[in-house]
Short mmCIF file of C-alpha atoms in Angstrom, two decimals:
data_model
loop_
_atom_site.label_atom_id
_atom_site.label_comp_id
_atom_site.label_asym_id
_atom_site.label_seq_id
_atom_site.Cartn_x
_atom_site.Cartn_y
_atom_site.Cartn_z
CA MET I 55 -6.02 14.51 24.50
CA SER I 56 -6.20 10.82 25.53
CA LEU I 57 -4.64 8.05 23.72
CA LYS I 58 -7.94 6.64 22.64
CA LYS I 59 -9.18 10.01 21.40
CA GLN I 60 -5.96 10.64 19.57
CA ALA I 61 -6.29 7.18 17.79
CA LEU I 62 -9.95 7.78 16.88
CA SER I 63 -9.13 11.29 15.64
CA GLY I 64 -6.32 9.88 13.57
CA VAL I 65 -8.53 7.15 12.16
CA PHE I 66 -11.18 9.71 11.23
CA TRP I 67 -8.84 12.14 9.54
CA THR I 68 -6.65 9.44 7.78
CA SER I 69 -9.93 7.87 6.55
CA LEU I 70 -11.14 11.10 5.18
CA GLN I 71 -7.76 11.63 3.52
CA LEU I 72 -7.53 8.30 1.93
CA LEU I 73 -11.13 8.03 0.83
CA GLY I 74 -10.72 11.48 -0.61
CA THR I 75 -7.50 10.80 -2.38
CA GLN I 76 -8.33 7.19 -3.46
CA GLY I 77 -11.80 8.23 -4.53
CA LEU I 78 -10.29 11.02 -6.63
CA SER I 79 -7.54 8.68 -7.98
CA LEU I 80 -10.15 6.17 -9.00
CA GLY I 81 -12.16 8.80 -10.70
CA VAL I 82 -8.97 10.04 -12.56
CA SER I 83 -7.97 6.60 -13.49
CA LEU I 84 -11.37 5.94 -15.00
CA ILE I 85 -10.96 8.99 -17.20
CA LEU I 86 -7.38 8.21 -18.04
CA ALA I 87 -8.26 4.54 -18.92
CA ARG I 88 -10.56 5.99 -21.66
CA LEU I 89 -7.91 8.44 -23.06
CA LEU I 90 -4.78 6.24 -22.71
CA LEU I 91 -3.72 2.86 -23.91
CA PRO I 92 -2.94 -0.09 -21.55
CA ALA I 93 0.64 -0.14 -22.97
CA GLU I 94 1.10 3.63 -21.71
CA PHE I 95 0.12 2.67 -18.23
CA GLY I 96 2.45 -0.43 -18.55
CA LEU I 97 5.43 1.87 -19.26
CA ILE I 98 4.78 3.79 -16.02
CA ALA I 99 4.31 0.41 -14.13
CA MET I 100 7.66 -0.64 -15.34
CA LEU I 101 9.17 2.26 -13.34
CA GLY I 102 7.56 1.06 -10.17
CA ILE I 103 10.49 -0.74 -8.83
CA PHE I 104 12.93 2.01 -9.41
CA ILE I 105 10.71 4.62 -7.94
CA GLY I 106 10.07 2.35 -4.90
CA ILE I 107 13.75 1.55 -4.30
CA GLY I 108 14.81 5.13 -4.74
CA SER I 109 12.35 6.31 -2.20
CA THR I 110 13.30 3.54 0.21
CA LEU I 111 17.01 4.38 0.01
CA ILE I 112 16.34 8.03 0.38
CA GLY I 113 14.49 7.59 3.67
CA GLY I 114 16.67 4.80 4.74
CA GLY I 115 14.30 3.98 7.46
CA LEU I 116 15.39 6.97 9.44
CA THR I 117 11.89 8.64 9.36
CA GLN I 118 10.54 5.40 11.08
CA SER I 119 13.24 5.71 13.65
CA LEU I 120 12.05 9.23 14.39
CA ILE I 121 8.47 8.07 14.78
CA ARG I 122 9.44 5.39 17.13
CA SER I 123 11.99 7.25 19.23
CA GLU I 124 11.28 9.39 22.36
CA ASN I 125 12.79 12.57 23.54
CA LEU I 126 13.65 13.97 20.23
CA ASP I 127 14.84 17.44 19.50
CA GLU I 128 15.35 19.78 16.56
CA GLU I 129 18.83 18.34 15.87
CA ASP I 130 17.18 14.87 15.33
CA TYR I 131 14.89 16.07 12.63
CA ALA I 132 17.38 18.50 11.01
CA THR I 133 19.98 15.68 10.75
CA VAL I 134 17.57 13.20 9.16
CA PHE I 135 16.29 16.01 6.84
CA TYR I 136 19.69 16.85 5.32
CA PHE I 137 20.62 13.13 5.01
CA ASN I 138 17.33 12.55 3.04
CA LEU I 139 17.96 15.61 0.95
CA VAL I 140 21.60 14.66 -0.07
CA GLY I 141 20.58 11.13 -0.45
CA SER I 142 17.79 12.04 -2.84
CA VAL I 143 20.23 13.92 -5.10
CA VAL I 144 22.50 11.02 -5.21
CA ILE I 145 19.87 8.46 -5.96
CA TYR I 146 18.48 10.80 -8.78
CA VAL I 147 21.90 11.11 -10.42
CA ILE I 148 22.43 7.37 -10.20
CA THR I 149 18.92 6.77 -11.75
CA PHE I 150 19.57 9.39 -14.43
CA LEU I 151 22.73 7.71 -15.54
CA ALA I 152 21.18 4.24 -15.40
CA ALA I 153 18.14 5.33 -17.52
CA PRO I 154 19.46 3.94 -20.77
CA TYR I 155 20.17 0.62 -19.31
CA ILE I 156 16.67 0.47 -17.89
CA ALA I 157 15.21 1.26 -21.29
CA ALA I 158 17.42 -1.43 -22.90
CA PHE I 159 16.46 -3.98 -20.39
CA TYR I 160 12.78 -3.58 -21.25
CA LYS I 161 13.59 -2.81 -24.77
CA GLN I 162 11.61 0.41 -24.65
CA GLU I 163 13.69 3.35 -25.83
CA LEU I 164 11.12 5.94 -24.63
CA LEU I 165 11.88 4.84 -21.01
CA THR I 166 15.12 6.70 -21.05
CA ASN I 167 13.62 10.05 -20.92
CA VAL I 168 10.58 8.96 -18.89
CA VAL I 169 12.92 7.72 -16.15
CA ARG I 170 15.02 10.79 -16.07
CA LEU I 171 12.12 13.17 -15.89
CA TYR I 172 9.84 11.10 -13.55
CA THR I 173 12.51 10.37 -10.85
CA ILE I 174 13.01 14.09 -10.19
CA THR I 175 10.27 13.38 -7.53
CA PHE I 176 12.91 11.86 -5.54
CA ILE I 177 14.30 15.30 -4.76
CA ILE I 178 10.93 17.08 -4.49
CA ASN I 179 9.64 14.54 -1.97
CA ALA I 180 12.80 14.66 0.14
CA PHE I 181 11.99 18.35 0.95
CA SER I 182 8.75 17.36 2.81
CA ALA I 183 9.62 13.85 4.26
CA ILE I 184 10.34 15.32 7.78
CA GLN I 185 7.25 17.39 7.80
CA ILE I 186 5.16 14.39 7.16
CA THR I 187 7.08 12.36 9.73
CA ARG I 188 6.45 15.06 12.37
CA LEU I 189 2.74 15.22 11.66
CA THR I 190 2.33 11.38 11.79
CA LYS I 191 4.32 11.29 15.02
CA ASN I 192 1.95 13.85 16.54
CA LEU I 193 -1.08 11.96 15.07
CA ASP I 194 -1.88 15.11 13.27
CA PHE I 195 -3.72 13.60 10.15
CA LYS I 196 -5.97 16.52 9.71
CA THR I 197 -3.15 18.63 8.29
CA GLN I 198 -2.04 15.81 5.95
CA THR I 199 -5.70 15.57 4.65
CA LYS I 200 -5.68 19.39 4.00
CA VAL I 201 -2.47 18.88 1.97
CA ALA I 202 -3.15 15.58 0.09
CA VAL I 203 -6.56 16.22 -1.47
CA PRO I 204 -5.75 19.58 -3.14
CA SER I 205 -2.36 18.25 -4.26
CA LEU I 206 -4.02 15.27 -5.95
CA ILE I 207 -6.60 17.59 -7.65
CA ILE I 208 -4.03 19.68 -9.02
CA GLY I 209 -1.81 16.85 -10.33
CA SER I 210 -4.78 14.96 -11.68
CA THR I 211 -6.00 18.00 -13.64
CA VAL I 212 -2.77 18.45 -15.28
CA GLY I 213 -2.70 14.69 -16.28
CA ILE I 214 -6.27 14.68 -17.60
CA VAL I 215 -5.71 17.82 -19.68
CA MET I 216 -2.45 16.55 -21.19
CA ALA I 217 -3.92 13.10 -21.91
CA TYR I 218 -6.85 14.78 -23.68
CA LYS I 219 -4.31 16.84 -25.74
CA GLY I 220 -2.70 13.59 -26.85
CA PHE I 221 0.53 13.65 -24.69
CA GLY I 222 0.14 9.92 -23.91
CA VAL I 223 2.50 8.59 -21.31
CA TRP I 224 3.83 12.07 -20.54
CA SER I 225 0.49 12.97 -19.05
CA LEU I 226 1.09 10.40 -16.34
CA VAL I 227 4.67 11.59 -15.72
CA TRP I 228 3.78 15.33 -15.25
CA SER I 229 0.75 14.46 -13.22
CA GLY I 230 3.02 12.77 -10.72
CA ILE I 231 5.56 15.65 -10.83
CA VAL I 232 3.00 18.32 -10.29
CA GLN I 233 1.34 16.63 -7.44
CA ALA I 234 4.65 16.14 -5.60
CA ILE I 235 5.43 19.81 -6.08
CA ALA I 236 1.99 21.03 -4.85
CA SER I 237 2.29 18.63 -1.76
CA THR I 238 5.64 19.69 -0.78
CA ILE I 239 4.91 23.36 -1.03
CA GLN I 240 1.68 23.06 1.09
CA LEU I 241 3.60 20.87 3.68
CA TRP I 242 6.16 23.62 4.27
CA ILE I 243 3.26 26.08 4.66
CA TRP I 244 1.08 24.09 7.02
CA ALA I 245 3.58 22.02 8.99
CA LYS I 246 5.32 25.13 10.08
CA TRP I 247 8.66 23.35 10.48
CA PHE I 248 12.07 24.51 9.06
CA PRO I 249 15.26 22.74 9.48
CA GLN I 250 18.01 24.22 11.65
CA ARG I 251 21.46 24.42 10.19
CA VAL I 252 22.87 21.58 12.03
CA PHE I 253 24.00 18.01 11.45
CA ASN I 254 24.66 15.94 14.52
CA ILE I 255 26.74 12.87 13.62
CA GLN I 256 25.83 11.01 16.82
CA LYS I 257 22.25 11.45 16.27
CA PHE I 258 22.65 10.36 12.65
CA LYS I 259 24.45 7.24 13.74
CA TYR I 260 21.65 6.39 16.27
CA HIS I 261 18.92 6.70 13.65
CA PHE I 262 20.73 5.09 10.90
CA ASN I 263 21.77 2.03 12.93
CA TYR I 264 18.07 1.43 13.60
CA GLY I 265 16.73 2.58 10.18
CA VAL I 266 19.45 0.81 7.92
CA LYS I 267 17.90 -2.63 8.67
CA LEU I 268 14.44 -1.24 7.71
CA MET I 269 16.01 0.30 4.53
CA PHE I 270 17.39 -2.92 3.36
CA SER I 271 14.12 -4.72 4.22
CA GLY I 272 12.24 -1.96 2.14
CA VAL I 273 14.57 -2.47 -0.79
CA LEU I 274 14.05 -6.15 -0.70
CA ASP I 275 10.19 -5.77 -0.35
CA THR I 276 10.19 -3.30 -3.20
CA LEU I 277 12.26 -5.54 -5.41
CA PHE I 278 10.22 -8.62 -4.90
CA THR I 279 6.82 -6.74 -4.83
CA ASN I 280 7.64 -5.51 -8.37
CA ALA I 281 9.16 -8.84 -9.43
CA TYR I 282 6.09 -9.83 -11.48
CA ILE I 283 6.10 -6.45 -13.32
CA ILE I 284 9.81 -6.89 -14.07
CA ILE I 285 9.25 -10.36 -15.52
CA ILE I 286 6.10 -9.56 -17.43
CA GLY I 287 7.69 -6.34 -18.66
CA LYS I 288 10.78 -8.20 -19.81
CA PHE I 289 9.12 -11.08 -21.54
CA PHE I 290 5.67 -9.70 -22.63
CA ALA I 291 4.35 -6.74 -24.35
CA PRO I 292 3.81 -3.30 -22.43
CA ALA I 293 0.06 -3.88 -22.84
CA GLN I 294 0.28 -7.01 -20.58
CA VAL I 295 2.13 -4.95 -18.05
CA GLY I 296 -0.84 -2.49 -18.11
CA PHE I 297 -3.47 -5.14 -17.60
CA TYR I 298 -1.49 -6.65 -14.81
CA SER I 299 -0.90 -3.24 -13.19
CA ARG I 300 -4.54 -2.18 -13.59
CA ALA I 301 -5.69 -5.50 -11.95
CA ASP I 302 -3.15 -5.18 -9.03
CA THR I 303 -4.01 -1.41 -8.42
CA LEU I 304 -7.72 -2.14 -8.29
CA SER I 305 -7.34 -5.31 -6.17
CA ILE I 306 -5.12 -3.49 -3.66
CA LEU I 307 -7.39 -0.44 -3.44
CA PRO I 308 -9.79 -1.45 -0.64
CA VAL I 309 -6.88 -3.19 1.19
CA GLY I 310 -4.72 -0.13 0.88
CA ILE I 311 -7.37 2.24 2.05
CA VAL I 312 -8.20 0.19 5.18
CA ASN I 313 -4.67 -0.89 5.81
CA ALA I 314 -3.11 2.68 5.39
CA VAL I 315 -5.83 4.14 7.52
CA ILE I 316 -5.09 1.70 10.39
CA THR I 317 -1.38 1.41 9.82
CA LYS I 318 -0.68 5.09 9.82
CA VAL I 319 -2.37 5.39 13.25
CA THR I 320 -1.27 2.01 14.66
CA PHE I 321 2.50 2.45 14.22
CA PRO I 322 2.76 5.44 16.51
CA LEU I 323 0.03 3.93 18.70
CA PHE I 324 1.84 0.66 19.14
CA SER I 325 4.98 2.45 19.79
CA SER I 326 3.31 4.31 22.66
CA ILE I 327 2.32 1.06 24.39
CA GLN I 328 5.42 -1.02 23.28
CA ASN I 329 6.34 -1.92 26.80
CA ASP I 330 2.76 -3.01 27.91
CA ASP I 331 2.59 -6.50 26.28
CA GLU I 332 -0.81 -7.48 27.50
CA ARG I 333 -2.36 -4.18 26.24
CA LEU I 334 -0.31 -4.37 22.94
CA LYS I 335 -1.62 -7.84 22.29
CA MET I 336 -5.34 -6.81 22.94
CA VAL I 337 -5.15 -3.78 20.73
CA TYR I 338 -3.31 -5.68 17.98
CA LYS I 339 -5.85 -8.53 18.02
CA LYS I 340 -8.87 -6.20 17.72
CA ILE I 341 -7.35 -4.14 14.99
CA MET I 342 -6.43 -7.32 12.95
CA GLN I 343 -9.84 -8.80 13.26
CA MET I 344 -11.38 -5.61 12.29
CA VAL I 345 -9.41 -5.10 9.18
CA VAL I 346 -10.00 -8.72 7.95
CA PHE I 347 -13.73 -8.38 8.81
CA LEU I 348 -13.82 -5.42 6.38
CA VAL I 349 -11.18 -6.36 3.76
CA ALA I 350 -11.95 -10.08 3.08
CA PRO I 351 -15.66 -9.79 1.94
CA LEU I 352 -15.02 -6.83 -0.08
CA LEU I 353 -12.15 -8.46 -2.00
CA VAL I 354 -14.08 -11.63 -2.50
CA LEU I 355 -17.16 -9.67 -3.77
CA MET I 356 -14.94 -7.69 -6.10
CA ALA I 357 -13.55 -10.92 -7.48
CA ALA I 358 -17.02 -12.56 -7.91
CA LEU I 359 -18.18 -9.44 -9.89
CA ALA I 360 -15.02 -8.83 -11.72
CA GLU I 361 -16.32 -9.08 -15.20
CA PRO I 362 -19.15 -6.48 -14.96
CA LEU I 363 -16.89 -4.38 -12.73
CA PHE I 364 -14.08 -3.95 -15.17
CA ARG I 365 -16.30 -3.51 -18.14
CA PHE I 366 -18.38 -0.86 -16.45
CA LEU I 367 -15.45 0.97 -15.05
CA PHE I 368 -12.70 0.69 -17.81
CA THR I 369 -14.65 -0.26 -20.86
CA GLU I 370 -14.05 -3.51 -22.95
CA LYS I 371 -10.43 -2.95 -23.78
CA TRP I 372 -9.40 -3.72 -20.25
CA MET I 373 -11.18 -7.17 -20.04
CA PRO I 374 -8.04 -9.17 -20.39
CA ALA I 375 -7.18 -7.90 -16.92
CA VAL I 376 -10.20 -9.56 -15.26
CA PRO I 377 -8.64 -13.05 -14.49
CA TYR I 378 -5.46 -11.41 -13.09
CA PHE I 379 -7.68 -9.35 -10.91
CA GLN I 380 -9.58 -12.23 -9.46
CA ILE I 381 -6.48 -14.07 -8.42
CA LEU I 382 -4.97 -10.96 -6.94
CA CYS I 383 -8.02 -10.24 -4.84
CA PHE I 384 -7.58 -13.49 -2.97
CA THR I 385 -3.84 -12.76 -2.57
CA GLY I 386 -4.67 -9.37 -1.06
CA ILE I 387 -6.69 -10.82 1.83
CA MET I 388 -3.52 -11.63 3.62
CA TYR I 389 -1.73 -8.31 2.83
CA PRO I 390 -2.86 -6.32 5.92
CA ILE I 391 -2.15 -9.34 8.27
CA HIS I 392 1.54 -9.52 7.14
CA GLY I 393 1.81 -5.78 7.78
CA TYR I 394 0.48 -5.89 11.37
CA ASN I 395 2.63 -8.80 12.32
CA LEU I 396 5.86 -7.01 11.10
CA GLN I 397 4.89 -3.85 12.89
CA ILE I 398 5.04 -5.68 16.18
CA LEU I 399 8.77 -6.49 15.42
CA ILE I 400 9.44 -2.82 14.46
CA VAL I 401 7.98 -1.33 17.61
CA LYS I 402 9.79 -3.92 19.73
CA GLY I 403 13.06 -2.67 18.29
CA ARG I 404 13.80 -5.95 16.47
CA SER I 405 14.56 -4.47 13.05
CA ASP I 406 17.30 -7.00 12.68
CA LEU I 407 14.80 -9.90 12.96
CA PHE I 408 12.47 -7.93 10.62
CA LEU I 409 15.35 -7.78 8.10
CA LYS I 410 16.14 -11.67 8.45
CA LEU I 411 12.46 -12.40 7.94
CA GLU I 412 12.34 -10.27 4.83
CA ILE I 413 15.41 -12.11 3.60
CA LEU I 414 13.95 -15.47 4.26
CA LYS I 415 10.64 -14.56 2.53
CA LYS I 416 12.49 -13.16 -0.57
CA VAL I 417 14.45 -16.42 -0.91
CA MET I 418 11.06 -18.22 -0.87
CA ILE I 419 9.63 -15.70 -3.44
CA ALA I 420 12.64 -16.33 -5.76
CA LEU I 421 12.18 -20.06 -5.70
CA VAL I 422 8.45 -19.82 -6.37
CA ILE I 423 9.05 -17.31 -9.18
CA VAL I 424 11.64 -19.71 -10.84
CA ILE I 425 9.30 -22.63 -10.63
CA SER I 426 6.05 -20.69 -11.60
CA PHE I 427 7.43 -18.68 -14.40
CA GLN I 428 7.56 -21.60 -16.76
CA TYR I 429 3.63 -21.63 -16.47
CA GLY I 430 3.43 -18.06 -17.70
CA ILE I 431 1.55 -15.06 -16.05
CA TYR I 432 -0.98 -17.31 -14.32
CA GLY I 433 1.69 -19.49 -12.92
CA LEU I 434 3.31 -16.37 -11.45
CA LEU I 435 -0.17 -15.23 -9.85
CA TYR I 436 -0.90 -18.53 -8.45
CA GLY I 437 2.56 -18.64 -7.02
CA GLY I 438 2.03 -15.31 -5.38
CA LEU I 439 -1.17 -16.51 -3.76
CA LEU I 440 0.64 -19.64 -2.26
CA LEU I 441 3.41 -17.34 -1.05
CA SER I 442 0.87 -15.06 0.67
CA VAL I 443 -0.51 -17.99 2.70
CA VAL I 444 2.99 -19.35 3.63
CA GLY I 445 4.10 -15.84 4.61
CA PHE I 446 1.30 -15.55 7.08
CA PHE I 447 2.57 -18.46 9.12
CA VAL I 448 6.02 -17.27 8.93
CA ASN I 449 5.33 -13.76 10.17
CA THR I 450 2.81 -14.75 12.77
CA HIS I 451 5.31 -17.33 14.17
CA PHE I 452 7.90 -14.73 15.03
CA SER I 453 5.77 -11.84 16.00
CA GLY I 454 3.55 -14.21 18.12
CA LYS I 455 6.34 -14.87 20.44
CA TYR I 456 6.34 -11.28 21.47
CA LEU I 457 2.67 -11.09 22.15
CA SER I 458 2.03 -14.78 23.28
CA TYR I 459 -0.35 -14.83 20.35
CA THR I 460 0.51 -17.82 18.22
CA SER I 461 -0.11 -18.66 14.59
CA TRP I 462 -2.76 -21.02 15.46
CA GLN I 463 -4.55 -18.61 17.72
CA GLN I 464 -4.47 -16.00 15.00
CA THR I 465 -5.73 -18.40 12.40
CA LYS I 466 -8.67 -19.30 14.59
CA ASP I 467 -9.57 -15.63 15.13
CA LEU I 468 -9.32 -14.73 11.37
CA LEU I 469 -10.36 -17.99 9.44
CA PRO I 470 -14.08 -17.88 10.15
CA MET I 471 -14.40 -14.47 8.60
CA ILE I 472 -12.38 -15.48 5.52
CA VAL I 473 -14.33 -18.64 5.05
CA LEU I 474 -17.61 -16.80 5.35
CA SER I 475 -16.42 -14.25 2.84
CA ILE I 476 -15.63 -16.91 0.33
CA ALA I 477 -18.95 -18.64 0.83
CA VAL I 478 -20.90 -15.51 0.37
CA GLY I 479 -18.70 -14.62 -2.67
CA GLY I 480 -19.42 -17.91 -4.28
CA LEU I 481 -23.17 -17.42 -4.00
CA VAL I 482 -22.93 -14.02 -5.44
CA TYR I 483 -20.78 -15.35 -8.37
CA PHE I 484 -23.31 -18.03 -9.36
CA MET I 485 -26.20 -15.47 -9.03
CA ASP I 486 -24.37 -13.16 -11.31
CA TYR I 487 -23.87 -15.93 -13.87
CA PHE I 488 -27.69 -16.14 -14.23
CA LEU I 489 -28.04 -12.48 -14.47
CA LYS I 490 -25.55 -12.47 -17.27
CA ILE I 491 -27.11 -15.22 -19.41
CA ASN I 492 -30.42 -13.13 -19.01
CA SER I 493 -28.70 -10.17 -20.50
CA ILE I 494 -28.87 -7.94 -17.49
CA THR I 495 -26.73 -4.82 -17.85
CA ASP I 496 -23.35 -4.53 -16.03
CA PHE I 497 -24.64 -1.71 -13.81
CA PHE I 498 -27.57 -3.80 -12.46
CA ARG I 499 -25.38 -6.90 -12.15
CA LEU I 500 -23.13 -4.96 -9.98
CA SER I 501 -25.91 -3.33 -7.83
CA ILE I 502 -27.90 -6.60 -7.43
CA GLY I 503 -24.60 -8.67 -6.58
CA ALA I 504 -23.03 -6.08 -4.18
CA SER I 505 -26.22 -5.44 -2.29
CA THR I 506 -26.98 -9.24 -1.94
CA GLY I 507 -23.41 -9.98 -0.82
CA VAL I 508 -23.26 -7.20 1.78
CA LEU I 509 -26.66 -8.07 3.10
CA LEU I 510 -25.77 -11.86 3.48
CA TYR I 511 -22.49 -11.24 4.97
CA PHE I 512 -23.55 -8.78 7.71
CA SER I 513 -26.72 -10.86 8.51
CA ILE I 514 -24.61 -13.95 9.06
CA THR I 515 -22.06 -12.10 11.09
CA TYR I 516 -24.76 -10.61 13.30
CA LEU I 517 -26.51 -13.87 13.63
CA PHE I 518 -23.45 -15.63 14.84
CA LYS I 519 -22.27 -12.60 16.91
CA ILE I 520 -18.88 -12.25 15.28
CA SER I 521 -16.92 -9.93 17.59
CA ALA I 522 -15.45 -7.81 14.88
CA LEU I 523 -19.03 -6.65 14.02
CA SER I 524 -19.69 -5.72 17.59
CA GLU I 525 -16.40 -3.70 17.70
CA LEU I 526 -17.38 -1.99 14.51
CA ILE I 527 -20.88 -0.91 15.77
CA ALA I 528 -19.29 0.27 19.06
CA ILE I 529 -16.64 2.51 17.17
CA ILE I 530 -19.43 4.00 14.82
CA LYS I 531 -21.51 4.74 18.03
CA ARG I 532 -18.63 6.41 19.80
CA LYS I 533 -17.85 8.53 16.73
#
């Protein structure tokens, strides 16, 4: 199969997987949002940083080294498998012992047992990490789809039944555990890979030397990505963490779907053409424009229609999350751009520069948090928006050197679509205001606002012959 066909197939199956899993996840969250309290979601959100750091330490960046490396044999895979497995046990034991201190930090005694049970997923997921890596390296996203959707259905069913029976936060814990078990079992069946009884120290050193920098970068990223939840969880009630977490989850949903679809395919794709700079730049530019073309108007429209959207989806008790959500939507526009710029550094083998950039940006985040925290949750959110913009110029400056694609050139390519999205979103926002004062129901406000916004956006991009629209149409026709 040609590289183009592999990429298109990867996009199709990854899209199917993510649309299926995210669609199911959204449906499940709508049900759970009615059965559980915001504070119970807040307790799970408080664990995000520990789950993220644990998962990053277990992988250690070694799986990314496997995806990037050429001429691998069974010893490479087996070596990383056993390292991940042993690492998962060590991290789980550390987390188990630290659980009372985590609970004391947040002043939530219940978290001790929640942490100790939920983090068993470290060990469960370590058993299937290499299976996923091999499938990803081979651009076999069809098999991953066949595993992800049933696993989510099984885990979600457990969660909903337990929530209905009144188990509260434990319904979320067991939902995650059961989903991890179902996924691991299926991956061992479908991937048809079993580790050999071998651990090659030389191969371990090779993958570790590359991956350790990504590991530390991942830990830093997880730490600072969850910094807001740490601060909100420490100084505010669990319900506020729940509101923030719900707003963040929904705002990142469209970005996550589009970005994960493209990123999962682009990393092995970029790696396969890493030595052809001209081709790499062309592919990178088209992908980035395509993603912003889709993500920017969607996020802006969601922000414009946030009030009827939240009330319609989650009921009145979640309305305090609306202003958080609106700010996070604008912050999220830059999210995929950051990821693609950093991918260039990884495929070029500059994980050292990747780490240095992450450290630099984390220092900036720490400074902004210290300054903005005194203005409360809104100060933190607006500080995050500022950091997202600054981060764009930092990332594009360094990655642009490897592509001859400067920050200014990237800005010129992306800014028109972002400005147009904001303009269309503004029109929709004011139109929705008049629908509201005329007592139009939330469903019709959403229907009218969304259809108007989409029609306006695509009409203007077609009129001005925006290249990303032409690329999208061409891909649809080819598919």
